[in-house]
Amino acid sequence: MAATRTFTLLSLALAAAGCAATTPSLPPPEESVVVLNAGDLTLTLVRLADPLLIQTIPVGNIGGTPLALAARGLQGLITTGAGSTVAYVDVSGEHSAVMYRLETGHGAAGVVFLNDSIAYITNPFVNRITRLNVRSGDTLTIAVGQAPMAVAVARGRLFVANANVTYDCEDAGPCILGPSWLTVVDPDRNLPIDSIPLPGPGNAADIQVGADGLLYVLSAGAGGIDQGRLTIVDPVLRQEVGSFSGFGPLPTRLASDGRERLFVTSTGEGLMEFNTRTRRVVRGVNSAIPLASGVTATVDAAGFIYAVESGGCGGELGRMRIFRPDLT
């Protein structure tokens, strides 16, 4: 495929290097946006202090098609879906990527850092997650639910979103078995400790921790008449506290602004918005901002929204559209 297809995007804080002896406080962190280009196996780094300075970082042959990217400071982890590999990258581009091979056939979908050394990767084909020590390369797998696709850390626990789909069906894509649910894992003991049911169409695709400390889970459904649903989960009570539809079929990703705005992207609908304080769909399926195959978004500290359009296999390059806080 000649085109560069952008599959995932996120913002991260890059700590500024050093300070004078007479200045005890470190400079403020530098914000950047990192875009994963699956078509040519590169990262695009946009430093928000100078958005015209765009850096392309090759990640090399990572053993599969890049699917998701998580970052912590200068560290990045890229999953490869059916490739069952994970690439550990330096997003500054100063060091080559290191590839970790998971068990063959396990799959590598969602990923999250627990701390600087430990990350967890979902394995949707075997209903497990993998604990990876990025320093030593040691791994440990833990049984969770059916087809785990996304994972988040809140209140010292892992929350794994199980899509509840099967890949052994007559259709070309995965077949939904029923509503999704969350598996709660204690990372100190690496054991599941609870399960939280989610209402809606199943096929949980993403999970985000809001500024209010609550979990927001996006269930995409199977398309067609299915409407995507956003479920709010209290990680302390470990129960659902709200559920909302109105996002159209097959929404893809969530992006929090760190305050009260939560953005939902959809390849068919575009960019939508939910308010976590009022718990209201501000822009739903009938008022979405159109995007050309919008796959994901992120928000910087100033409230600017960065939405990625994936391009395609016919020669169209992906692009990033930047919106002011008022969505102009």
mmCIF file of C-alpha atoms in Angstrom:
data_model
loop_
_atom_site.group_PDB
_atom_site.id
_atom_site.type_symbol
_atom_site.label_atom_id
_atom_site.label_comp_id
_atom_site.label_asym_id
_atom_site.label_seq_id
_atom_site.Cartn_x
_atom_site.Cartn_y
_atom_site.Cartn_z
ATOM 1 C CA MET A 1 0.000 0.000 0.000
ATOM 2 C CA ALA A 2 1.576 3.268 -1.092
ATOM 3 C CA ALA A 3 -0.469 5.534 1.162
ATOM 4 C CA THR A 4 0.368 6.291 4.759
ATOM 5 C CA ARG A 5 -2.595 5.193 6.844
ATOM 6 C CA THR A 6 -2.769 6.708 10.319
ATOM 7 C CA PHE A 7 -4.391 4.373 12.801
ATOM 8 C CA THR A 8 -3.810 5.887 16.198
ATOM 9 C CA LEU A 9 -2.819 9.152 17.803
ATOM 10 C CA LEU A 10 -2.145 10.461 21.261
ATOM 11 C CA SER A 11 -0.581 13.392 23.074
ATOM 12 C CA LEU A 12 2.216 13.069 25.573
ATOM 13 C CA ALA A 13 4.340 15.303 27.796
ATOM 14 C CA LEU A 14 8.057 15.380 27.014
ATOM 15 C CA ALA A 15 10.110 16.521 29.998
ATOM 16 C CA ALA A 16 12.446 19.370 29.120
ATOM 17 C CA ALA A 17 16.091 18.483 29.635
ATOM 18 C CA GLY A 18 18.034 19.909 32.564
ATOM 19 C CA CYS A 19 18.024 23.215 34.418
ATOM 20 C CA ALA A 20 20.569 25.630 35.867
ATOM 21 C CA ALA A 21 21.852 25.082 39.396
ATOM 22 C CA THR A 22 20.288 28.336 40.560
ATOM 23 C CA THR A 23 16.883 27.332 39.181
ATOM 24 C CA PRO A 24 15.508 24.423 41.236
ATOM 25 C CA SER A 25 12.271 24.080 39.264
ATOM 26 C CA LEU A 26 12.260 22.130 36.010
ATOM 27 C CA PRO A 27 10.925 23.857 32.903
ATOM 28 C CA PRO A 28 7.329 23.011 31.989
ATOM 29 C CA PRO A 29 6.928 19.816 29.941
ATOM 30 C CA GLU A 30 6.792 20.084 26.177
ATOM 31 C CA GLU A 31 3.599 18.757 24.606
ATOM 32 C CA SER A 32 3.735 16.809 21.390
ATOM 33 C CA VAL A 33 1.343 14.805 19.284
ATOM 34 C CA VAL A 34 2.459 11.418 17.996
ATOM 35 C CA VAL A 35 0.736 9.787 15.029
ATOM 36 C CA LEU A 36 1.249 6.138 14.137
ATOM 37 C CA ASN A 37 1.518 5.599 10.383
ATOM 38 C CA ALA A 38 0.700 1.967 9.692
ATOM 39 C CA GLY A 39 1.322 2.161 5.942
ATOM 40 C CA ASP A 40 5.018 3.010 6.059
ATOM 41 C CA LEU A 41 5.863 1.944 9.641
ATOM 42 C CA THR A 42 6.737 5.391 10.950
ATOM 43 C CA LEU A 43 5.774 7.783 13.717
ATOM 44 C CA THR A 44 5.030 11.424 12.976
ATOM 45 C CA LEU A 45 6.026 13.700 15.861
ATOM 46 C CA VAL A 46 4.507 17.199 15.971
ATOM 47 C CA ARG A 47 5.876 19.465 18.701
ATOM 48 C CA LEU A 48 3.047 21.797 19.615
ATOM 49 C CA ALA A 49 5.416 24.623 20.537
ATOM 50 C CA ASP A 50 6.506 24.647 16.881
ATOM 51 C CA PRO A 51 3.909 22.731 14.817
ATOM 52 C CA LEU A 52 5.779 23.433 11.573
ATOM 53 C CA LEU A 53 8.670 21.335 12.867
ATOM 54 C CA ILE A 54 7.451 17.829 11.982
ATOM 55 C CA GLN A 55 9.681 14.818 12.598
ATOM 56 C CA THR A 56 9.267 11.388 11.000
ATOM 57 C CA ILE A 57 10.624 8.477 13.032
ATOM 58 C CA PRO A 58 11.010 5.035 11.400
ATOM 59 C CA VAL A 59 10.101 2.112 13.643
ATOM 60 C CA GLY A 60 11.380 -0.670 11.384
ATOM 61 C CA ASN A 61 9.907 -4.100 10.795
ATOM 62 C CA ILE A 62 7.860 -4.805 13.896
ATOM 63 C CA GLY A 63 6.397 -8.122 12.771
ATOM 64 C CA GLY A 64 2.897 -7.043 11.814
ATOM 65 C CA THR A 65 0.564 -4.175 10.957
ATOM 66 C CA PRO A 66 0.635 -1.460 13.649
ATOM 67 C CA LEU A 67 -2.678 -1.235 15.505
ATOM 68 C CA ALA A 68 -2.365 0.853 18.675
ATOM 69 C CA LEU A 69 0.120 3.144 20.378
ATOM 70 C CA ALA A 70 0.565 4.051 24.053
ATOM 71 C CA ALA A 71 3.073 6.566 25.381
ATOM 72 C CA ARG A 72 4.615 7.499 28.709
ATOM 73 C CA GLY A 73 7.106 10.341 28.520
ATOM 74 C CA LEU A 74 9.548 9.414 25.764
ATOM 75 C CA GLN A 75 8.540 5.745 25.856
ATOM 76 C CA GLY A 76 6.133 4.302 23.309
ATOM 77 C CA LEU A 77 4.643 0.852 22.812
ATOM 78 C CA ILE A 78 3.115 -0.211 19.488
ATOM 79 C CA THR A 79 0.911 -3.295 19.156
ATOM 80 C CA THR A 80 0.463 -5.262 15.939
ATOM 81 C CA GLY A 81 -2.896 -7.013 16.174
ATOM 82 C CA ALA A 82 -2.603 -10.469 14.641
ATOM 83 C CA GLY A 83 1.174 -10.048 14.507
ATOM 84 C CA SER A 84 1.384 -10.882 18.246
ATOM 85 C CA THR A 85 4.359 -8.557 18.665
ATOM 86 C CA VAL A 86 4.975 -5.325 20.569
ATOM 87 C CA ALA A 87 7.515 -2.673 19.608
ATOM 88 C CA TYR A 88 9.130 -0.539 22.314
ATOM 89 C CA VAL A 89 10.149 2.788 20.778
ATOM 90 C CA ASP A 90 11.846 6.014 21.789
ATOM 91 C CA VAL A 91 9.530 8.674 20.395
ATOM 92 C CA SER A 92 12.393 11.159 20.197
ATOM 93 C CA GLY A 93 13.882 8.966 17.479
ATOM 94 C CA GLU A 94 17.281 8.713 19.182
ATOM 95 C CA HIS A 95 17.149 4.933 19.654
ATOM 96 C CA SER A 96 15.998 2.043 17.478
ATOM 97 C CA ALA A 97 12.823 0.142 18.283
ATOM 98 C CA VAL A 98 13.036 -3.053 20.331
ATOM 99 C CA MET A 99 10.589 -5.808 19.385
ATOM 100 C CA TYR A 100 9.039 -8.224 21.886
ATOM 101 C CA ARG A 101 7.390 -11.388 20.598
ATOM 102 C CA LEU A 102 4.333 -12.549 22.503
ATOM 103 C CA GLU A 103 2.987 -16.085 22.262
ATOM 104 C CA THR A 104 2.165 -16.952 18.645
ATOM 105 C CA GLY A 105 -1.514 -16.520 17.860
ATOM 106 C CA HIS A 106 -2.316 -14.537 21.021
ATOM 107 C CA GLY A 107 -2.751 -11.192 19.248
ATOM 108 C CA ALA A 108 -1.761 -7.754 20.571
ATOM 109 C CA ALA A 109 -4.475 -5.079 20.612
ATOM 110 C CA GLY A 110 -4.868 -2.548 23.446
ATOM 111 C CA VAL A 111 -1.902 -1.406 25.524
ATOM 112 C CA VAL A 112 -1.334 0.715 28.636
ATOM 113 C CA PHE A 113 1.657 1.610 30.807
ATOM 114 C CA LEU A 114 1.274 0.844 34.519
ATOM 115 C CA ASN A 115 4.564 2.596 35.324
ATOM 116 C CA ASP A 116 7.922 3.214 33.669
ATOM 117 C CA SER A 117 8.775 -0.497 33.597
ATOM 118 C CA ILE A 118 5.500 -2.428 33.341
ATOM 119 C CA ALA A 119 2.881 -2.417 30.593
ATOM 120 C CA TYR A 120 -0.142 -4.588 29.851
ATOM 121 C CA ILE A 121 -1.249 -5.723 26.387
ATOM 122 C CA THR A 122 -4.594 -7.308 25.545
ATOM 123 C CA ASN A 123 -4.553 -10.658 23.701
ATOM 124 C CA PRO A 124 -7.979 -10.890 22.019
ATOM 125 C CA PHE A 125 -7.475 -14.252 20.313
ATOM 126 C CA VAL A 126 -6.861 -16.184 23.554
ATOM 127 C CA ASN A 127 -8.869 -14.124 26.076
ATOM 128 C CA ARG A 128 -5.860 -13.026 28.092
ATOM 129 C CA ILE A 129 -3.682 -10.007 28.816
ATOM 130 C CA THR A 130 0.111 -9.986 28.899
ATOM 131 C CA ARG A 131 2.174 -8.226 31.573
ATOM 132 C CA LEU A 132 5.388 -6.983 29.918
ATOM 133 C CA ASN A 133 8.471 -5.709 31.705
ATOM 134 C CA VAL A 134 9.981 -3.382 29.087
ATOM 135 C CA ARG A 135 13.338 -3.381 30.912
ATOM 136 C CA SER A 136 13.879 -7.122 31.071
ATOM 137 C CA GLY A 137 11.460 -8.433 28.427
ATOM 138 C CA ASP A 138 9.844 -10.784 30.955
ATOM 139 C CA THR A 139 6.173 -11.584 30.318
ATOM 140 C CA LEU A 140 3.282 -13.090 32.241
ATOM 141 C CA THR A 141 -0.208 -13.804 30.886
ATOM 142 C CA ILE A 142 -3.473 -13.481 32.826
ATOM 143 C CA ALA A 143 -6.890 -14.884 31.875
ATOM 144 C CA VAL A 144 -9.611 -12.230 31.503
ATOM 145 C CA GLY A 145 -12.833 -12.179 29.417
ATOM 146 C CA GLN A 146 -13.885 -12.868 25.825
ATOM 147 C CA ALA A 147 -11.766 -10.995 23.252
ATOM 148 C CA PRO A 148 -10.214 -8.200 25.371
ATOM 149 C CA MET A 149 -9.575 -5.173 23.164
ATOM 150 C CA ALA A 150 -8.775 -2.195 25.421
ATOM 151 C CA VAL A 151 -7.299 -1.598 28.866
ATOM 152 C CA ALA A 152 -6.958 1.327 31.288
ATOM 153 C CA VAL A 153 -5.469 1.949 34.735
ATOM 154 C CA ALA A 154 -7.552 3.608 37.470
ATOM 155 C CA ARG A 155 -7.384 3.561 41.274
ATOM 156 C CA GLY A 156 -4.445 1.184 41.188
ATOM 157 C CA ARG A 157 -6.379 -1.422 39.200
ATOM 158 C CA LEU A 158 -6.469 -2.566 35.586
ATOM 159 C CA PHE A 159 -9.805 -2.400 33.805
ATOM 160 C CA VAL A 160 -9.927 -4.619 30.732
ATOM 161 C CA ALA A 161 -12.698 -4.063 28.173
ATOM 162 C CA ASN A 162 -13.802 -7.432 26.796
ATOM 163 C CA ALA A 163 -15.399 -6.982 23.371
ATOM 164 C CA ASN A 164 -17.284 -10.310 23.662
ATOM 165 C CA VAL A 165 -16.814 -11.202 20.005
ATOM 166 C CA THR A 166 -15.671 -14.349 18.251
ATOM 167 C CA TYR A 167 -13.426 -14.576 15.213
ATOM 168 C CA ASP A 168 -14.679 -18.055 14.370
ATOM 169 C CA CYS A 169 -17.755 -17.101 12.349
ATOM 170 C CA GLU A 170 -18.927 -17.115 8.743
ATOM 171 C CA ASP A 171 -18.818 -13.326 8.356
ATOM 172 C CA ALA A 172 -15.643 -11.555 7.294
ATOM 173 C CA GLY A 173 -15.385 -9.656 10.584
ATOM 174 C CA PRO A 174 -15.804 -10.677 14.211
ATOM 175 C CA CYS A 175 -19.268 -11.783 15.324
ATOM 176 C CA ILE A 176 -20.719 -10.292 18.517
ATOM 177 C CA LEU A 177 -21.763 -12.818 21.167
ATOM 178 C CA GLY A 178 -23.539 -10.309 23.411
ATOM 179 C CA PRO A 179 -22.907 -7.258 25.624
ATOM 180 C CA SER A 180 -19.356 -6.465 26.669
ATOM 181 C CA TRP A 181 -17.985 -6.338 30.193
ATOM 182 C CA LEU A 182 -14.954 -5.187 32.170
ATOM 183 C CA THR A 183 -12.559 -7.488 33.991
ATOM 184 C CA VAL A 184 -10.874 -5.853 36.995
ATOM 185 C CA VAL A 185 -7.288 -7.020 37.603
ATOM 186 C CA ASP A 186 -5.122 -6.425 40.666
ATOM 187 C CA PRO A 187 -1.661 -5.688 39.154
ATOM 188 C CA ASP A 188 0.130 -6.423 42.428
ATOM 189 C CA ARG A 189 -1.090 -10.020 42.400
ATOM 190 C CA ASN A 190 -1.812 -10.219 38.656
ATOM 191 C CA LEU A 191 -5.197 -11.744 39.373
ATOM 192 C CA PRO A 192 -8.745 -10.866 38.221
ATOM 193 C CA ILE A 193 -10.756 -9.656 41.209
ATOM 194 C CA ASP A 194 -14.076 -8.524 39.753
ATOM 195 C CA SER A 195 -16.283 -8.297 36.656
ATOM 196 C CA ILE A 196 -18.496 -5.361 35.630
ATOM 197 C CA PRO A 197 -21.278 -5.866 33.033
ATOM 198 C CA LEU A 198 -21.816 -3.221 30.357
ATOM 199 C CA PRO A 199 -25.169 -2.512 28.677
ATOM 200 C CA GLY A 200 -25.478 -2.042 24.958
ATOM 201 C CA PRO A 201 -24.521 -3.713 21.716
ATOM 202 C CA GLY A 202 -21.196 -5.305 22.661
ATOM 203 C CA ASN A 203 -17.889 -4.976 20.794
ATOM 204 C CA ALA A 204 -16.227 -2.690 23.373
ATOM 205 C CA ALA A 205 -13.609 -0.766 21.403
ATOM 206 C CA ASP A 206 -12.051 1.789 23.752
ATOM 207 C CA ILE A 207 -11.810 2.872 27.388
ATOM 208 C CA GLN A 208 -10.701 6.192 28.872
ATOM 209 C CA VAL A 209 -10.246 7.547 32.378
ATOM 210 C CA GLY A 210 -12.022 10.908 32.642
ATOM 211 C CA ALA A 211 -10.850 13.934 34.616
ATOM 212 C CA ASP A 212 -13.539 13.033 37.169
ATOM 213 C CA GLY A 213 -11.822 9.696 37.815
ATOM 214 C CA LEU A 214 -14.630 7.688 36.223
ATOM 215 C CA LEU A 215 -14.188 5.204 33.395
ATOM 216 C CA TYR A 216 -15.778 5.810 29.999
ATOM 217 C CA VAL A 217 -16.209 2.740 27.808
ATOM 218 C CA LEU A 218 -17.182 2.875 24.136
ATOM 219 C CA SER A 219 -19.114 -0.117 22.754
ATOM 220 C CA ALA A 220 -19.149 -0.008 18.945
ATOM 221 C CA GLY A 221 -21.700 -2.713 18.128
ATOM 222 C CA ALA A 222 -21.737 -4.544 14.815
ATOM 223 C CA GLY A 223 -22.757 -1.662 12.560
ATOM 224 C CA GLY A 224 -26.018 -1.480 10.641
ATOM 225 C CA ILE A 225 -28.861 -0.623 12.990
ATOM 226 C CA ASP A 226 -26.614 -0.979 16.045
ATOM 227 C CA GLN A 227 -25.786 2.344 17.674
ATOM 228 C CA GLY A 228 -22.564 2.891 19.563
ATOM 229 C CA ARG A 229 -23.009 3.326 23.312
ATOM 230 C CA LEU A 230 -20.950 5.155 25.932
ATOM 231 C CA THR A 231 -21.012 3.615 29.409
ATOM 232 C CA ILE A 232 -19.768 5.314 32.585
ATOM 233 C CA VAL A 233 -18.270 3.067 35.263
ATOM 234 C CA ASP A 234 -17.270 4.006 38.807
ATOM 235 C CA PRO A 235 -13.903 2.287 39.422
ATOM 236 C CA VAL A 236 -14.355 2.415 43.208
ATOM 237 C CA LEU A 237 -17.897 1.044 43.370
ATOM 238 C CA ARG A 238 -17.081 -1.127 40.317
ATOM 239 C CA GLN A 239 -20.465 -0.634 38.749
ATOM 240 C CA GLU A 240 -22.113 1.151 35.841
ATOM 241 C CA VAL A 241 -23.428 4.622 36.727
ATOM 242 C CA GLY A 242 -24.651 5.816 33.319
ATOM 243 C CA SER A 243 -25.103 4.748 29.706
ATOM 244 C CA PHE A 244 -25.767 6.830 26.585
ATOM 245 C CA SER A 245 -26.474 6.142 22.916
ATOM 246 C CA GLY A 246 -26.574 8.539 19.961
ATOM 247 C CA PHE A 247 -23.127 7.985 18.458
ATOM 248 C CA GLY A 248 -24.144 6.098 15.331
ATOM 249 C CA PRO A 249 -22.809 2.750 14.150
ATOM 250 C CA LEU A 250 -19.222 1.675 14.794
ATOM 251 C CA PRO A 251 -17.640 4.615 16.671
ATOM 252 C CA THR A 252 -13.898 4.074 17.011
ATOM 253 C CA ARG A 253 -12.115 5.988 19.781
ATOM 254 C CA LEU A 254 -12.475 8.297 22.803
ATOM 255 C CA ALA A 255 -10.410 11.380 23.703
ATOM 256 C CA SER A 256 -10.659 13.340 26.962
ATOM 257 C CA ASP A 257 -9.649 16.992 27.239
ATOM 258 C CA GLY A 258 -8.678 16.444 30.890
ATOM 259 C CA ARG A 259 -11.656 18.496 32.034
ATOM 260 C CA GLU A 260 -15.296 17.795 31.168
ATOM 261 C CA ARG A 261 -15.243 17.225 27.419
ATOM 262 C CA LEU A 262 -15.006 13.749 25.901
ATOM 263 C CA PHE A 263 -14.707 13.400 22.137
ATOM 264 C CA VAL A 264 -15.872 10.384 20.137
ATOM 265 C CA THR A 265 -14.565 9.635 16.646
ATOM 266 C CA SER A 266 -16.305 7.593 13.982
ATOM 267 C CA THR A 267 -15.215 6.692 10.458
ATOM 268 C CA GLY A 268 -18.778 7.150 9.246
ATOM 269 C CA GLU A 269 -20.022 10.078 11.355
ATOM 270 C CA GLY A 270 -16.972 12.189 12.206
ATOM 271 C CA LEU A 271 -16.193 13.984 15.472
ATOM 272 C CA MET A 272 -18.773 13.925 18.295
ATOM 273 C CA GLU A 273 -18.757 15.252 21.862
ATOM 274 C CA PHE A 274 -20.040 14.197 25.290
ATOM 275 C CA ASN A 275 -19.980 16.378 28.427
ATOM 276 C CA THR A 276 -18.958 14.406 31.509
ATOM 277 C CA ARG A 277 -20.204 17.050 33.978
ATOM 278 C CA THR A 278 -23.720 17.447 32.596
ATOM 279 C CA ARG A 279 -23.737 13.885 31.227
ATOM 280 C CA ARG A 280 -25.184 15.048 27.946
ATOM 281 C CA VAL A 281 -24.447 14.195 24.331
ATOM 282 C CA VAL A 282 -23.439 17.653 23.054
ATOM 283 C CA ARG A 283 -22.770 16.582 19.472
ATOM 284 C CA GLY A 284 -24.205 13.240 18.491
ATOM 285 C CA VAL A 285 -24.824 11.390 15.268
ATOM 286 C CA ASN A 286 -26.960 14.175 13.773
ATOM 287 C CA SER A 287 -24.589 17.029 14.606
ATOM 288 C CA ALA A 288 -21.141 15.469 14.233
ATOM 289 C CA ILE A 289 -18.344 17.401 12.565
ATOM 290 C CA PRO A 290 -17.668 15.513 9.309
ATOM 291 C CA LEU A 291 -14.324 13.756 8.979
ATOM 292 C CA ALA A 292 -12.985 11.696 6.101
ATOM 293 C CA SER A 293 -12.526 8.312 7.806
ATOM 294 C CA GLY A 294 -11.904 9.795 11.244
ATOM 295 C CA VAL A 295 -10.164 7.136 13.303
ATOM 296 C CA THR A 296 -8.998 8.870 16.477
ATOM 297 C CA ALA A 297 -8.354 12.195 18.210
ATOM 298 C CA THR A 298 -6.520 13.801 21.113
ATOM 299 C CA VAL A 299 -6.699 17.120 22.980
ATOM 300 C CA ASP A 300 -3.847 19.348 24.190
ATOM 301 C CA ALA A 301 -3.609 21.351 27.410
ATOM 302 C CA ALA A 302 -5.026 24.448 25.713
ATOM 303 C CA GLY A 303 -8.125 22.551 24.558
ATOM 304 C CA PHE A 304 -7.224 22.263 20.865
ATOM 305 C CA ILE A 305 -8.511 19.040 19.289
ATOM 306 C CA TYR A 306 -6.379 17.003 16.876
ATOM 307 C CA ALA A 307 -8.400 14.572 14.739
ATOM 308 C CA VAL A 308 -6.793 12.019 12.440
ATOM 309 C CA GLU A 309 -8.271 11.017 9.086
ATOM 310 C CA SER A 310 -6.807 7.700 7.995
ATOM 311 C CA GLY A 311 -6.458 8.146 4.248
ATOM 312 C CA GLY A 312 -6.808 4.927 2.288
ATOM 313 C CA CYS A 313 -5.180 2.250 0.175
ATOM 314 C CA GLY A 314 -5.844 4.047 -3.114
ATOM 315 C CA GLY A 315 -3.046 6.564 -2.686
ATOM 316 C CA GLU A 316 -4.711 8.997 -0.262
ATOM 317 C CA LEU A 317 -2.456 10.115 2.564
ATOM 318 C CA GLY A 318 -3.752 10.458 6.082
ATOM 319 C CA ARG A 319 -3.998 13.930 7.574
ATOM 320 C CA MET A 320 -4.518 15.601 10.928
ATOM 321 C CA ARG A 321 -7.177 18.289 11.303
ATOM 322 C CA ILE A 322 -6.787 20.769 14.166
ATOM 323 C CA PHE A 323 -9.834 22.386 15.791
ATOM 324 C CA ARG A 324 -10.002 25.276 18.234
ATOM 325 C CA PRO A 325 -11.822 24.624 21.526
ATOM 326 C CA ASP A 326 -15.030 25.995 19.933
ATOM 327 C CA LEU A 327 -14.594 23.323 17.207
ATOM 328 C CA THR A 328 -13.902 25.793 14.407
#
